[in-house]
């Protein structure tokens, strides 16, 4: 098993935290992981992104040229990564900030109005975890429980107050993905 995902959005949307949580969960499960962050110019529509690979075997390269999966938080990121996606890949989109449909018909698309879901949970700061929960449910690189445990490691000190809502966000994303998968 080798699962790679590109997570992309604007700086400040929790792109790197999502990648770090996924990588930590993989590490906790005893898997090989890579985490490759890229901080582009955050002005004029630039994106921040990271590539995360979780595998049962050693990983040859941390770079994902043709993503099988992408978590996309904004329109510039969709514009950048949609053409690069592999056929039959999965794109999980933050529908709130992406006002257009995906143009390709050869990829699966899950659009989540993540800001609306986050507001209902009580914090718009958890959009990234909603989308991460959906990705983990669909692709299964790690378990949802491992994601929750990784969150406990990262959200400490002043951030500890955000732990409960982030866990709820992961669970809500997982639930939305289960509906998407038909179960």
Backbone as JSON, one array per atom type, in Angstrom:
{
  "sequence": "XXXXXXXXXXXXXXXXXXXXXXXXXXXXXXXXXXXXXXXXXXXXXXXXXXXXXXXXXXXXXXXXXXXXXXXXXXXXXXXXXXXXXXXXXXXXXXXXXXXXXXXXXXXXXXXXXXXXXXXXXXXXXXXXXXXXXXXXXXXXXXXXXXXXXXXXXXXXXXXXXXXXXXXXXXXXXXXXXXXXXXX",
  "N": [[0.83, -1.18, 0.0], [0.63, 2.14, -0.93], [-0.06, 5.42, -0.45], [-0.54, 8.59, -1.68], [-0.96, 12.1, -1.27], [-1.78, 15.39, -2.28], [-1.99, 18.37, -0.61], [-3.46, 21.46, -0.73], [-3.7, 25.03, -0.61], [-4.37, 28.42, 0.47], [-1.87, 30.19, 2.35], [-2.14, 29.87, 5.86], [-4.48, 28.43, 5.99], [-4.25, 26.02, 7.2], [-2.98, 24.04, 5.79], [-0.37, 22.91, 6.03], [-0.5, 21.89, 8.64], [-2.45, 19.91, 8.34], [-1.09, 18.11, 6.65], [1.08, 17.45, 8.32], [-0.24, 16.19, 10.44], [-1.35, 13.96, 9.15], [1.02, 12.68, 8.33], [2.2, 12.17, 10.82], [0.31, 10.41, 11.92], [0.62, 8.24, 10.2], [3.27, 7.55, 10.79], [2.92, 6.82, 13.47], [1.51, 4.49, 13.09], [3.47, 2.85, 12.26], [4.29, 3.0, 9.66], [6.0, 3.9, 6.6], [6.7, 7.26, 5.89], [6.49, 10.36, 4.09], [6.83, 13.88, 4.12], [6.46, 16.71, 2.43], [6.77, 19.99, 2.41], [5.73, 23.04, 0.75], [6.16, 26.33, 0.43], [4.78, 28.68, -1.26], [4.61, 31.93, -2.89], [2.38, 33.84, -1.07], [0.79, 35.82, -1.96], [-1.17, 37.33, -4.56], [-2.67, 35.08, -5.42], [-1.04, 32.86, -5.04], [-0.12, 29.54, -3.92], [0.1, 27.56, -0.95], [1.41, 24.41, -0.31], [1.53, 20.86, 0.37], [3.07, 17.68, 0.05], [2.2, 14.46, 0.9], [3.1, 11.21, 1.63], [2.16, 7.97, 2.47], [3.16, 4.78, 3.29], [3.54, 1.18, 3.12], [5.98, 0.29, 2.46], [9.42, 1.28, 1.77], [9.82, 4.63, 0.55], [10.39, 5.98, -2.57], [10.57, 8.63, -3.62], [9.75, 11.86, -2.34], [8.19, 13.54, -3.81], [5.19, 14.26, -5.52], [4.23, 13.97, -8.62], [2.03, 13.4, -10.29], [-0.82, 13.48, -8.88], [-2.79, 11.06, -7.12], [-4.62, 11.64, -5.33], [-6.08, 14.58, -3.96], [-6.41, 17.26, -1.72], [-8.11, 20.09, -1.81], [-8.17, 23.44, -1.06], [-8.77, 25.95, -2.1], [-9.57, 28.04, -4.99], [-7.28, 28.85, -6.71], [-5.58, 26.7, -6.17], [-7.03, 24.53, -7.14], [-7.03, 25.18, -9.85], [-4.31, 24.84, -10.35], [-3.72, 22.11, -9.69], [-5.7, 20.41, -10.8], [-5.22, 19.76, -13.62], [-3.06, 18.04, -13.32], [-3.83, 15.74, -12.08], [-4.11, 12.16, -11.7], [-5.86, 9.82, -13.78], [-9.01, 8.63, -12.62], [-8.45, 9.46, -10.07], [-8.99, 11.04, -6.82], [-10.49, 14.03, -5.87], [-10.85, 16.19, -3.26], [-12.73, 18.79, -2.37], [-12.92, 22.12, -1.06], [-15.73, 23.42, -1.26], [-16.78, 25.89, -0.58], [-14.92, 27.92, -1.17], [-14.44, 27.52, -3.8], [-15.7, 28.36, -6.65], [-16.37, 27.08, -9.03], [-17.07, 24.23, -11.13], [-15.33, 21.08, -11.34], [-13.45, 20.52, -14.23], [-12.61, 18.19, -15.45], [-13.67, 14.94, -16.36], [-12.76, 12.51, -15.69], [-11.97, 12.06, -13.11], [-12.75, 11.43, -9.67], [-14.86, 13.41, -7.63], [-15.34, 15.03, -4.6], [-17.21, 17.41, -3.24], [-17.26, 19.6, -0.62], [-19.03, 21.77, 1.43], [-17.23, 23.17, 3.28], [-16.77, 25.36, 5.02], [-19.32, 25.98, 5.94], [-19.98, 23.6, 7.29], [-17.97, 23.69, 9.23], [-18.68, 26.05, 10.61], [-21.04, 25.17, 11.8], [-19.97, 23.37, 13.57], [-18.75, 25.08, 15.26], [-16.35, 26.44, 14.83], [-14.56, 28.07, 12.38], [-11.98, 27.47, 11.87], [-11.46, 24.83, 11.45], [-11.77, 23.78, 8.94], [-9.8, 22.53, 7.38], [-9.45, 20.09, 8.73], [-11.89, 18.83, 8.42], [-11.85, 18.26, 5.69], [-9.56, 16.64, 5.64], [-10.41, 14.48, 7.21], [-12.37, 13.43, 5.5], [-10.78, 12.65, 3.32], [-9.15, 10.65, 4.53], [-11.07, 8.76, 5.19], [-11.94, 7.95, 2.65], [-9.59, 7.13, 1.19], [-8.03, 5.7, 3.0], [-5.28, 5.73, 4.11], [-4.34, 5.72, 6.65], [-5.8, 5.07, 9.9], [-8.83, 6.63, 11.11], [-8.81, 6.89, 13.85], [-6.04, 7.02, 14.36], [-5.48, 9.51, 13.26], [-6.87, 11.14, 15.06], [-5.37, 10.64, 17.38], [-2.91, 11.7, 16.59], [-3.61, 14.38, 16.39], [-3.88, 14.96, 19.09], [-1.24, 15.04, 19.86], [-0.27, 17.28, 18.52], [-1.92, 19.44, 19.12], [-1.45, 21.02, 21.67], [-0.72, 22.73, 24.78], [-1.39, 26.14, 24.35], [-3.0, 25.58, 22.2], [-4.54, 23.47, 22.93], [-7.2, 23.83, 23.58], [-8.45, 23.7, 21.18], [-8.59, 21.07, 20.46], [-10.86, 19.32, 20.84], [-12.84, 20.32, 19.02], [-11.47, 19.99, 16.63], [-11.21, 17.21, 16.49], [-13.92, 16.55, 16.28], [-14.36, 17.69, 13.8], [-12.79, 16.08, 12.08], [-14.2, 13.69, 12.39], [-16.67, 14.47, 11.33], [-15.98, 15.02, 8.67], [-15.27, 12.43, 7.9], [-17.74, 11.18, 8.14], [-19.2, 12.52, 6.12], [-17.78, 11.63, 3.9], [-18.33, 8.9, 4.01], [-21.04, 8.91, 3.31], [-20.74, 9.87, 0.7], [-19.44, 7.69, -0.42], [-21.47, 5.96, -0.43], [-22.35, 4.65, 1.81]],
  "CA": [[0.0, 0.0, 0.0], [1.25, 3.46, -0.93], [-1.06, 6.44, -0.71], [0.01, 9.94, -1.7], [-1.95, 13.16, -1.41], [-1.35, 16.78, -2.3], [-2.91, 19.25, 0.13], [-3.1, 22.79, -1.24], [-4.57, 26.15, -0.32], [-3.66, 29.64, 0.84], [-1.21, 30.17, 3.65], [-3.06, 30.16, 6.97], [-5.66, 27.56, 5.95], [-3.98, 24.76, 7.87], [-2.47, 23.07, 4.83], [0.78, 22.2, 6.59], [-0.94, 21.12, 9.81], [-3.12, 18.7, 7.83], [-0.05, 17.2, 6.2], [1.84, 16.98, 9.47], [-1.11, 15.26, 11.19], [-1.41, 12.72, 8.37], [2.34, 12.03, 8.41], [2.36, 11.68, 12.2], [-0.56, 9.24, 12.07], [1.29, 7.16, 9.49], [4.44, 7.18, 11.6], [2.4, 6.12, 14.65], [1.08, 3.16, 12.66], [4.65, 2.1, 11.87], [4.44, 3.05, 8.21], [6.95, 4.86, 6.04], [6.0, 8.49, 5.51], [7.22, 11.55, 3.68], [6.08, 15.13, 4.2], [7.23, 17.7, 1.67], [6.04, 21.26, 2.36], [6.15, 24.03, -0.22], [5.56, 27.63, 0.76], [4.88, 29.58, -2.39], [4.21, 33.3, -2.55], [0.99, 33.79, -0.65], [0.05, 36.92, -2.53], [-1.55, 37.17, -5.97], [-3.2, 33.76, -5.73], [-0.1, 31.77, -4.85], [-0.6, 28.52, -3.02], [0.96, 26.78, -0.06], [0.99, 23.03, -0.47], [2.44, 19.83, 0.85], [2.9, 16.33, -0.48], [2.35, 13.47, 1.96], [3.0, 9.82, 1.17], [2.14, 6.97, 3.53], [3.39, 3.52, 2.58], [4.01, 0.0, 3.85], [7.36, 0.04, 2.01], [10.21, 2.51, 1.62], [9.31, 5.57, -0.45], [11.5, 6.37, -3.45], [10.65, 10.09, -3.76], [8.66, 12.55, -1.64], [7.47, 14.41, -4.75], [4.05, 13.66, -6.21], [4.05, 14.69, -9.88], [0.67, 13.14, -10.79], [-1.54, 13.05, -7.68], [-3.96, 10.18, -7.14], [-5.57, 12.27, -4.41], [-5.77, 15.97, -3.64], [-7.3, 18.02, -0.86], [-7.97, 21.42, -2.4], [-8.87, 24.38, -0.2], [-9.13, 27.2, -2.76], [-9.63, 28.01, -6.46], [-5.98, 28.78, -7.37], [-5.03, 25.35, -6.02], [-7.74, 23.67, -8.09], [-6.5, 25.5, -11.18], [-2.96, 24.31, -10.46], [-3.6, 20.66, -9.56], [-6.65, 19.64, -11.6], [-4.63, 19.16, -14.82], [-2.02, 17.09, -12.96], [-4.4, 14.55, -11.43], [-4.19, 10.89, -12.41], [-7.2, 9.32, -14.07], [-9.67, 7.93, -11.52], [-8.04, 10.0, -8.78], [-10.04, 11.67, -6.02], [-10.27, 15.41, -5.47], [-11.74, 16.61, -2.18], [-12.71, 20.24, -2.54], [-13.61, 23.06, -0.19], [-16.7, 24.05, -2.17], [-17.03, 27.26, -0.14], [-14.0, 28.85, -1.82], [-14.22, 27.09, -5.19], [-16.98, 28.67, -7.27], [-16.59, 26.41, -10.31], [-17.04, 22.76, -11.16], [-14.13, 20.46, -11.9], [-13.64, 20.37, -15.67], [-12.29, 16.83, -15.87], [-14.7, 13.93, -16.07], [-12.08, 11.24, -15.42], [-11.58, 11.99, -11.71], [-13.86, 11.49, -8.71], [-14.84, 14.69, -6.93], [-16.19, 15.23, -3.44], [-17.26, 18.83, -2.89], [-17.81, 19.8, 0.72], [-19.16, 23.16, 1.84], [-16.5, 22.97, 4.53], [-16.94, 26.49, 5.94], [-20.64, 25.82, 6.54], [-19.85, 22.51, 8.25], [-17.12, 24.19, 10.32], [-19.49, 26.99, 11.41], [-21.98, 24.37, 12.61], [-19.17, 22.77, 14.63], [-18.36, 26.14, 16.19], [-15.06, 27.08, 14.53], [-14.17, 28.02, 10.96], [-10.57, 27.1, 11.8], [-11.32, 23.37, 11.3], [-12.06, 23.39, 7.55], [-8.77, 21.6, 6.93], [-9.65, 18.78, 9.36], [-13.07, 18.24, 7.77], [-11.39, 17.71, 4.41], [-8.63, 15.55, 5.95], [-11.24, 13.35, 7.64], [-12.99, 12.86, 4.3], [-9.71, 11.97, 2.58], [-8.74, 9.43, 5.24], [-12.17, 7.79, 5.07], [-12.01, 7.45, 1.28], [-8.36, 6.49, 0.73], [-7.56, 4.81, 4.08], [-3.84, 5.59, 4.29], [-4.24, 5.47, 8.09], [-7.14, 5.04, 10.5], [-9.35, 7.87, 11.69], [-8.32, 6.93, 15.23], [-4.65, 7.49, 14.34], [-5.55, 10.96, 13.03], [-7.27, 11.76, 16.34], [-4.22, 10.56, 18.29], [-1.91, 12.66, 16.11], [-4.1, 15.7, 16.79], [-3.58, 15.12, 20.53], [0.18, 15.38, 19.97], [0.0, 18.59, 17.93], [-2.73, 20.5, 19.72], [-1.13, 21.07, 23.09], [-0.5, 24.09, 25.27], [-2.45, 27.1, 24.03], [-3.87, 25.02, 21.17], [-5.29, 22.33, 23.49], [-8.63, 24.15, 23.57], [-8.97, 23.41, 19.84], [-8.54, 19.63, 20.22], [-12.19, 18.71, 20.74], [-13.51, 20.72, 17.78], [-10.73, 19.38, 15.52], [-11.61, 15.8, 16.44], [-15.28, 16.54, 15.73], [-14.24, 18.03, 12.37], [-12.32, 14.87, 11.41], [-15.33, 12.76, 12.4], [-17.7, 14.97, 10.4], [-15.45, 14.77, 7.33], [-15.38, 10.98, 7.69], [-19.18, 10.89, 7.93], [-19.56, 13.04, 4.78], [-17.15, 10.72, 2.93], [-19.1, 7.63, 4.02], [-22.24, 9.17, 2.5], [-20.25, 9.97, -0.68], [-19.11, 6.33, -0.87], [-22.7, 5.18, -0.5], [-22.54, 3.82, 3.0]],
  "C": [[0.88, 1.24, 0.0], [0.19, 4.45, -1.34], [-0.39, 7.8, -0.62], [-1.11, 10.94, -1.89], [-1.23, 14.51, -1.46], [-2.43, 17.56, -1.55], [-2.51, 20.67, -0.23], [-4.16, 23.83, -0.9], [-3.75, 27.4, -0.11], [-2.92, 29.41, 2.14], [-2.21, 30.55, 4.73], [-4.3, 29.3, 6.99], [-5.41, 26.21, 6.62], [-3.5, 23.66, 6.95], [-1.35, 22.24, 5.44], [0.39, 21.36, 7.8], [-1.62, 19.84, 9.36], [-2.09, 17.66, 7.4], [0.75, 16.61, 7.34], [1.04, 15.95, 10.28], [-1.17, 13.92, 10.46], [-0.08, 11.96, 8.45], [2.58, 11.44, 9.8], [1.53, 10.42, 12.42], [0.05, 8.03, 11.37], [2.48, 6.63, 10.26], [3.99, 6.36, 12.82], [1.94, 4.71, 14.32], [2.25, 2.31, 12.16], [4.88, 2.06, 10.37], [5.57, 4.01, 7.82], [6.16, 6.09, 5.62], [6.99, 9.52, 4.97], [6.27, 12.73, 3.78], [6.94, 16.18, 3.53], [6.43, 19.0, 1.57], [6.59, 22.18, 1.28], [5.41, 25.33, 0.07], [5.78, 28.57, -0.4], [4.55, 31.0, -1.96], [2.72, 33.31, -2.23], [0.19, 34.99, -1.13], [-0.26, 36.61, -4.0], [-1.93, 35.74, -6.32], [-2.22, 32.62, -5.59], [-0.62, 30.76, -3.84], [0.51, 28.01, -2.11], [0.49, 25.34, -0.23], [1.98, 22.09, 0.19], [2.07, 18.51, 0.19], [3.13, 15.38, 0.68], [2.17, 12.09, 1.34], [3.08, 8.93, 2.41], [2.22, 5.62, 2.85], [3.8, 2.41, 3.54], [5.47, -0.31, 3.52], [8.1, 1.36, 1.9], [9.7, 3.33, 0.43], [10.48, 6.1, -1.26], [11.68, 7.89, -3.51], [9.5, 10.75, -3.02], [7.8, 13.43, -2.55], [6.34, 13.63, -5.42], [3.8, 14.49, -7.47], [2.61, 14.6, -10.4], [-0.16, 12.6, -9.63], [-2.69, 12.08, -7.98], [-5.04, 10.76, -6.25], [-5.1, 13.69, -4.13], [-6.85, 16.52, -2.73], [-7.07, 19.48, -1.26], [-8.83, 22.41, -1.62], [-9.28, 25.69, -0.89], [-9.03, 27.06, -4.29], [-8.25, 28.0, -7.13], [-5.34, 27.38, -7.27], [-5.73, 24.37, -6.95], [-7.2, 23.91, -9.49], [-5.12, 24.88, -11.4], [-2.94, 22.77, -10.53], [-4.58, 19.83, -10.39], [-6.01, 19.02, -12.84], [-3.6, 18.06, -14.52], [-2.55, 15.77, -12.42], [-4.34, 13.32, -12.33], [-5.64, 10.56, -12.69], [-7.71, 8.53, -12.89], [-9.19, 8.37, -10.15], [-9.22, 10.61, -8.05], [-9.6, 13.08, -5.64], [-11.32, 15.76, -4.41], [-11.62, 18.12, -2.09], [-13.46, 20.98, -1.45], [-14.52, 23.9, -1.08], [-16.94, 25.53, -1.83], [-16.18, 28.27, -0.91], [-13.7, 28.48, -3.27], [-15.54, 27.24, -5.94], [-17.24, 27.97, -8.61], [-16.55, 24.9, -10.15], [-15.68, 22.29, -11.68], [-14.4, 20.18, -13.37], [-13.43, 18.94, -16.15], [-13.41, 15.87, -15.47], [-14.08, 12.59, -15.7], [-11.5, 11.16, -14.01], [-12.85, 12.02, -10.85], [-13.74, 12.8, -7.93], [-15.83, 14.66, -5.77], [-16.09, 16.7, -3.07], [-17.93, 18.96, -1.53], [-17.87, 21.29, 1.0], [-18.56, 23.25, 3.25], [-16.65, 24.14, 5.51], [-18.29, 26.4, 6.65], [-20.6, 24.72, 7.61], [-19.05, 22.98, 9.47], [-17.89, 25.16, 11.22], [-20.43, 26.22, 12.33], [-21.25, 23.67, 13.76], [-18.67, 23.8, 15.64], [-17.04, 26.82, 15.92], [-14.71, 26.94, 13.05], [-12.71, 27.63, 10.79], [-10.37, 25.61, 11.55], [-11.67, 22.87, 9.89], [-11.08, 22.33, 7.08], [-9.0, 20.19, 7.49], [-10.89, 18.07, 8.82], [-12.64, 17.55, 6.48], [-10.42, 16.55, 4.62], [-9.4, 14.3, 6.38], [-11.9, 12.66, 6.47], [-11.95, 12.07, 3.5], [-9.35, 10.63, 3.23], [-9.83, 8.36, 5.13], [-12.21, 7.16, 3.68], [-10.79, 6.62, 0.91], [-7.73, 5.52, 1.73], [-6.04, 4.65, 4.16], [-3.5, 5.24, 5.74], [-5.67, 5.4, 8.63], [-7.55, 6.42, 11.0], [-8.86, 8.0, 13.13], [-6.88, 7.42, 15.31], [-4.58, 9.0, 14.09], [-5.9, 11.67, 14.33], [-6.1, 11.74, 17.33], [-3.13, 11.54, 17.88], [-2.33, 14.09, 16.48], [-3.76, 15.97, 18.26], [-2.11, 15.51, 20.74], [0.47, 16.81, 19.52], [-0.75, 19.73, 18.61], [-2.56, 20.45, 21.24], [-0.93, 22.52, 23.51], [-1.67, 24.99, 24.97], [-3.44, 26.55, 23.02], [-4.74, 23.88, 21.68], [-6.8, 22.58, 23.47], [-9.27, 23.85, 22.21], [-9.06, 21.91, 19.55], [-9.92, 19.04, 19.98], [-12.88, 19.06, 19.41], [-12.79, 20.15, 16.56], [-11.08, 17.9, 15.38], [-13.01, 15.67, 15.86], [-15.26, 16.81, 14.22], [-13.78, 16.81, 11.57], [-13.46, 13.86, 11.31], [-16.41, 13.17, 11.42], [-17.25, 14.76, 8.95], [-15.56, 13.3, 6.96], [-16.83, 10.6, 7.39], [-19.63, 11.34, 6.53], [-19.0, 12.1, 3.71], [-17.89, 9.39, 2.88], [-20.36, 7.77, 3.18], [-21.86, 9.22, 1.02], [-19.99, 8.58, -1.26], [-20.35, 5.43, -0.92], [-22.95, 4.33, 0.72], [-22.73, 4.67, 4.16]]
}
